[in-house]
XYZ file of N, CA and C in Angstrom:
417
model
N 109.550 90.847 101.290
C 108.383 90.633 102.131
C 107.144 90.577 101.241
N 106.294 89.553 101.411
C 105.073 89.463 100.597
C 104.152 90.650 100.831
N 103.356 90.975 99.797
C 102.402 92.085 99.900
C 101.507 91.966 101.121
N 101.057 90.744 101.409
C 100.124 90.580 102.525
C 100.753 91.008 103.841
N 102.055 90.795 104.016
C 102.710 91.203 105.252
C 102.863 92.711 105.319
N 102.972 93.367 104.188
C 103.055 94.823 104.162
C 101.696 95.440 104.478
N 100.632 94.733 104.163
C 99.279 95.268 104.300
C 98.677 94.989 105.673
N 99.282 94.109 106.447
C 98.667 93.665 107.692
C 99.582 94.026 108.858
N 98.994 94.410 109.955
C 99.774 94.648 111.157
C 99.037 94.062 112.349
N 99.755 93.512 113.264
C 99.192 92.866 114.456
C 97.941 92.060 114.126
N 98.100 90.980 113.374
C 96.917 90.203 112.999
C 96.195 89.684 114.237
N 94.880 89.599 114.168
C 94.113 89.109 115.305
C 94.435 87.652 115.593
N 94.362 87.279 116.854
C 94.646 85.901 117.239
C 93.351 85.194 117.618
N 93.334 83.893 117.407
C 92.192 83.093 117.825
C 90.983 83.237 116.923
N 89.899 82.603 117.356
C 88.689 82.592 116.534
C 87.520 83.279 117.218
N 87.791 84.121 118.192
C 86.702 84.826 118.879
C 86.045 85.813 117.923
N 84.799 86.184 118.198
C 84.187 87.240 117.381
C 84.986 88.533 117.529
N 85.234 89.170 116.417
C 86.036 90.398 116.397
C 85.157 91.622 116.204
N 85.602 92.741 116.756
C 85.022 94.046 116.454
C 85.802 94.601 115.273
N 85.183 94.585 114.100
C 85.839 95.025 112.869
C 85.305 96.404 112.502
N 86.203 97.376 112.411
C 85.837 98.743 112.048
C 86.331 99.019 110.635
N 85.414 99.458 109.781
C 85.739 99.734 108.379
C 85.561 101.222 108.127
N 86.594 101.834 107.592
C 86.570 103.258 107.254
C 85.690 103.489 106.026
N 85.203 104.720 105.894
C 84.330 105.064 104.770
C 85.127 105.681 103.623
N 85.492 106.950 103.744
C 86.059 107.703 102.624
C 87.404 107.149 102.169
N 87.466 106.798 100.909
C 88.642 106.259 100.226
C 88.979 104.829 100.644
N 88.150 104.228 101.511
C 88.305 102.812 101.834
C 87.176 102.029 101.174
N 85.916 102.380 101.488
C 84.785 101.713 100.817
C 83.978 102.675 99.958
N 84.310 103.964 99.989
C 83.494 104.952 99.282
C 84.348 105.913 98.467
N 83.910 106.130 97.231
C 84.491 107.147 96.355
C 83.404 108.177 96.087
N 83.676 109.414 96.456
C 82.720 110.503 96.209
C 83.135 111.246 94.950
N 82.208 111.309 93.985
C 82.444 112.120 92.794
C 81.462 113.286 92.842
N 81.529 114.147 91.867
C 80.654 115.321 91.847
C 79.178 114.937 91.878
N 78.846 113.794 91.279
C 77.435 113.420 91.141
C 76.995 112.192 91.922
N 77.932 111.433 92.478
C 77.534 110.142 93.029
C 78.495 109.674 94.116
N 77.981 108.795 94.983
C 78.791 108.114 95.986
C 78.915 106.661 95.540
N 80.115 106.252 95.161
C 80.352 104.916 94.616
C 80.885 103.989 95.700
N 80.288 102.810 95.809
C 80.740 101.804 96.754
C 81.856 100.986 96.112
N 82.909 100.749 96.855
C 84.044 99.983 96.344
C 83.596 98.561 96.005
N 84.079 98.005 94.892
C 83.765 96.608 94.574
C 84.169 95.698 95.741
N 83.328 94.737 96.042
C 83.612 93.781 97.108
C 83.140 94.200 98.488
N 82.614 95.420 98.624
C 82.200 95.888 99.952
C 81.061 95.048 100.510
N 80.029 94.827 99.731
C 78.883 94.039 100.224
C 79.322 92.629 100.617
N 80.117 92.015 99.758
C 80.595 90.664 100.059
C 81.435 90.666 101.336
N 82.280 91.668 101.497
C 83.145 91.723 102.680
C 82.329 91.842 103.963
N 81.405 92.793 104.013
C 80.639 92.966 105.255
C 79.721 91.766 105.499
N 79.170 91.188 104.453
C 78.302 90.017 104.606
C 79.092 88.821 105.137
N 80.285 88.594 104.613
C 81.095 87.451 105.072
C 81.597 87.654 106.492
N 81.977 88.878 106.820
C 82.410 89.151 108.192
C 81.268 88.876 109.170
N 80.089 89.363 108.837
C 78.919 89.174 109.703
C 78.546 87.694 109.790
N 78.558 86.988 108.660
C 78.217 85.566 108.640
C 79.191 84.739 109.481
N 80.420 85.215 109.611
C 81.426 84.518 110.418
C 81.284 84.841 111.906
N 80.307 85.683 112.251
C 80.045 85.977 113.650
C 80.715 87.225 114.192
N 81.374 87.981 113.317
C 82.050 89.201 113.763
C 81.068 90.363 113.832
N 81.416 91.352 114.633
C 80.637 92.582 114.721
C 81.267 93.589 113.765
N 80.464 94.135 112.873
C 80.955 95.033 111.825
C 80.482 96.449 112.125
N 81.446 97.356 112.215
C 81.159 98.763 112.474
C 81.741 99.602 111.348
N 81.041 100.655 111.010
C 81.506 101.606 110.010
C 81.839 102.889 110.758
N 83.024 103.461 110.453
C 83.389 104.712 111.114
C 84.063 105.636 110.133
N 84.045 106.924 110.473
C 84.601 107.927 109.572
C 84.966 109.186 110.342
N 86.026 109.835 109.895
C 86.382 111.147 110.438
C 85.320 112.178 110.063
N 84.488 111.863 109.083
C 83.395 112.757 108.679
C 82.173 112.619 109.584
N 82.216 111.703 110.541
C 81.156 111.585 111.532
C 80.211 110.416 111.330
N 79.516 110.093 112.407
C 78.579 108.968 112.408
C 77.424 109.179 111.435
N 76.945 110.420 111.300
C 75.814 110.661 110.394
C 76.210 110.370 108.944
N 77.442 110.673 108.580
C 77.953 110.348 107.240
C 77.940 108.828 107.052
N 78.393 108.106 108.061
C 78.396 106.641 107.996
C 76.984 106.095 107.823
N 76.045 106.615 108.605
C 74.648 106.168 108.498
C 74.106 106.388 107.084
N 74.408 107.543 106.491
C 73.946 107.829 105.119
C 74.503 106.811 104.138
N 75.790 106.513 104.249
C 76.433 105.565 103.331
C 75.835 104.169 103.505
N 75.666 103.747 104.742
C 75.092 102.425 105.024
C 73.681 102.329 104.450
N 72.877 103.350 104.662
C 71.503 103.346 104.154
C 71.472 103.413 102.627
N 72.230 104.330 102.053
C 72.241 104.515 100.601
C 72.645 103.246 99.861
N 73.596 102.510 100.422
C 74.125 101.336 99.725
C 73.595 100.009 100.274
N 72.578 100.066 101.130
C 71.925 98.845 101.592
C 72.805 97.910 102.402
N 73.632 98.461 103.270
C 74.534 97.642 104.077
C 73.994 97.369 105.480
N 72.854 97.941 105.808
C 72.335 97.908 107.166
C 72.176 96.537 107.787
N 71.827 95.530 107.002
C 71.601 94.203 107.587
C 72.874 93.582 108.148
N 74.046 94.089 107.741
C 75.320 93.532 108.197
C 76.075 94.439 109.164
N 75.633 95.667 109.321
C 76.389 96.654 110.102
C 75.785 96.791 111.500
N 76.643 96.665 112.503
C 76.212 96.732 113.899
C 76.206 98.144 114.464
N 76.859 99.083 113.794
C 76.871 100.449 114.292
C 77.709 101.355 113.422
N 77.461 102.647 113.569
C 78.182 103.677 112.822
C 78.748 104.680 113.825
N 80.009 105.052 113.634
C 80.683 105.900 114.603
C 81.574 106.938 113.938
N 81.817 108.005 114.697
C 82.872 108.949 114.374
C 84.188 108.247 114.710
N 85.260 108.557 113.973
C 86.568 107.989 114.302
C 87.061 108.646 115.580
N 86.916 107.938 116.662
C 87.277 108.446 117.977
C 88.142 107.393 118.661
N 89.307 107.772 119.176
C 90.176 106.791 119.831
C 89.508 106.088 121.018
N 88.486 106.703 121.599
C 87.803 106.113 122.756
C 86.533 105.362 122.361
N 86.381 105.026 121.073
C 85.172 104.354 120.598
C 84.957 103.043 121.367
N 83.700 102.755 121.634
C 83.306 101.509 122.305
C 82.291 100.789 121.444
N 82.440 99.487 121.262
C 83.527 98.672 121.764
C 84.816 98.965 121.007
N 85.958 98.714 121.624
C 87.222 99.021 120.951
C 87.447 98.101 119.748
N 88.095 98.612 118.706
C 88.375 97.785 117.527
C 89.357 96.655 117.839
N 89.060 95.469 117.323
C 90.042 94.385 117.321
C 90.899 94.486 116.072
N 90.278 94.976 115.000
C 91.024 95.266 113.778
C 90.241 96.277 112.970
N 90.990 96.993 112.134
C 90.340 97.951 111.244
C 90.735 97.642 109.808
N 89.911 98.121 108.895
C 90.213 98.099 107.460
C 90.169 99.555 107.040
N 91.305 100.061 106.545
C 91.423 101.502 106.311
C 92.455 101.760 105.225
N 92.330 102.912 104.578
C 93.338 103.315 103.597
C 94.479 104.091 104.259
N 94.375 104.360 105.542
C 95.385 105.123 106.277
C 96.284 104.154 107.053
N 97.505 103.970 106.532
C 98.436 103.015 107.129
C 98.724 103.352 108.594
N 98.811 104.641 108.923
C 99.080 105.045 110.303
C 98.023 104.470 111.250
N 96.764 104.578 110.871
C 95.690 104.061 111.729
C 95.711 102.540 111.810
N 96.074 101.888 110.716
C 96.178 100.427 110.731
C 97.289 100.003 111.692
N 98.407 100.725 111.692
C 99.470 100.413 112.648
C 99.012 100.664 114.085
N 98.256 101.714 114.289
C 97.791 102.075 115.632
C 96.820 101.043 116.203
N 95.830 100.629 115.406
C 94.772 99.745 115.889
C 94.985 98.278 115.540
N 95.766 98.012 114.507
C 95.901 96.673 113.973
C 94.842 96.436 112.910
N 95.185 95.659 111.911
C 94.216 95.375 110.860
C 94.847 95.324 109.493
N 94.135 95.854 108.518
C 94.542 95.733 107.126
C 94.470 97.074 106.420
N 95.543 97.423 105.736
C 95.571 98.632 104.917
C 95.166 98.269 103.495
N 94.340 99.101 102.899
C 93.949 98.927 101.501
C 94.401 100.153 100.715
N 94.582 99.948 99.417
C 94.889 101.091 98.545
C 93.746 102.084 98.620
N 94.048 103.375 98.650
C 92.962 104.366 98.641
C 92.077 104.195 97.405
N 90.778 104.239 97.614
C 89.780 104.109 96.545
C 89.565 105.499 95.964
N 90.323 105.823 94.917
C 90.296 107.164 94.340
C 89.782 107.198 92.902
N 89.553 106.017 92.318
C 88.995 105.976 90.965
C 88.228 104.670 90.794
N 87.253 104.701 89.893
C 86.436 103.517 89.633
C 87.245 102.491 88.858
N 87.286 101.279 89.380
C 88.000 100.190 88.735
C 87.241 98.899 89.044
N 86.512 98.360 88.065
C 85.733 97.149 88.326
C 86.600 95.955 88.729
N 87.910 96.033 88.489
C 88.818 94.944 88.863
C 89.406 95.135 90.264
N 88.992 96.184 90.957
C 89.481 96.454 92.309
C 89.155 95.251 93.201
N 90.188 94.638 93.772
C 89.976 93.459 94.613
C 90.548 93.633 96.019
N 90.742 94.867 96.437
C 91.348 95.130 97.742
C 90.595 94.454 98.883
N 89.294 94.589 98.927
C 88.534 94.014 100.036
C 88.472 92.495 99.945
N 88.467 91.962 98.748
C 88.489 90.505 98.593
C 89.820 89.945 99.072
N 90.900 90.689 98.867
C 92.213 90.263 99.364
C 92.242 90.278 100.891
N 91.597 91.260 101.495
C 91.504 91.287 102.959
C 90.744 90.052 103.448
N 89.650 89.704 102.770
C 88.896 88.505 103.151
C 89.763 87.255 103.048
N 90.561 87.164 101.991
C 91.457 86.013 101.837
C 92.441 85.935 102.998
N 92.978 87.080 103.400
C 93.928 87.093 104.509
C 93.247 86.702 105.821
N 92.035 87.200 106.045
C 91.297 86.815 107.251
C 90.977 85.322 107.238
N 90.661 84.808 106.064
C 90.394 83.375 105.943
C 91.650 82.571 106.265
N 92.802 83.022 105.777
C 94.052 82.303 106.045
C 94.410 82.324 107.530
N 93.900 83.313 108.263
C 94.131 83.401 109.709
C 93.068 82.651 110.517
N 92.098 82.046 109.814
C 91.067 81.263 110.480
C 89.885 82.054 110.992
N 89.689 83.259 110.476
C 88.594 84.101 110.955
C 87.360 84.080 110.059
N 87.418 83.399 108.937
C 86.241 83.300 108.055
C 86.005 81.842 107.705
């Protein structure tokens, strides 16, 4: 089975605007003792999703205020439609998620990425997700 099929579950259908929920910790953010590092490709990913007409939400088990801090600190606000706590009853409901937790990707549908646990300028996880969304006609 190709890697892309292992990383994706219940791909979205059609070309309607999607509610895309992106996880924070270990998906787009690496916290070290001194700094909060944004995963390579994060800005491009949220910008392309927004430019394609999708609604982009950031959520985290650490809470909405944590998401707001990350969005503000890393200048993502122009592309982000909202910040939320990871709550199964979140509104609007996710059409797909991007997360390092495979269980949640299976639950909601979307794309699993390798956990962002170390700095690697060659990290292309989010760019690969964009390629897969493009192949499905969503970008």
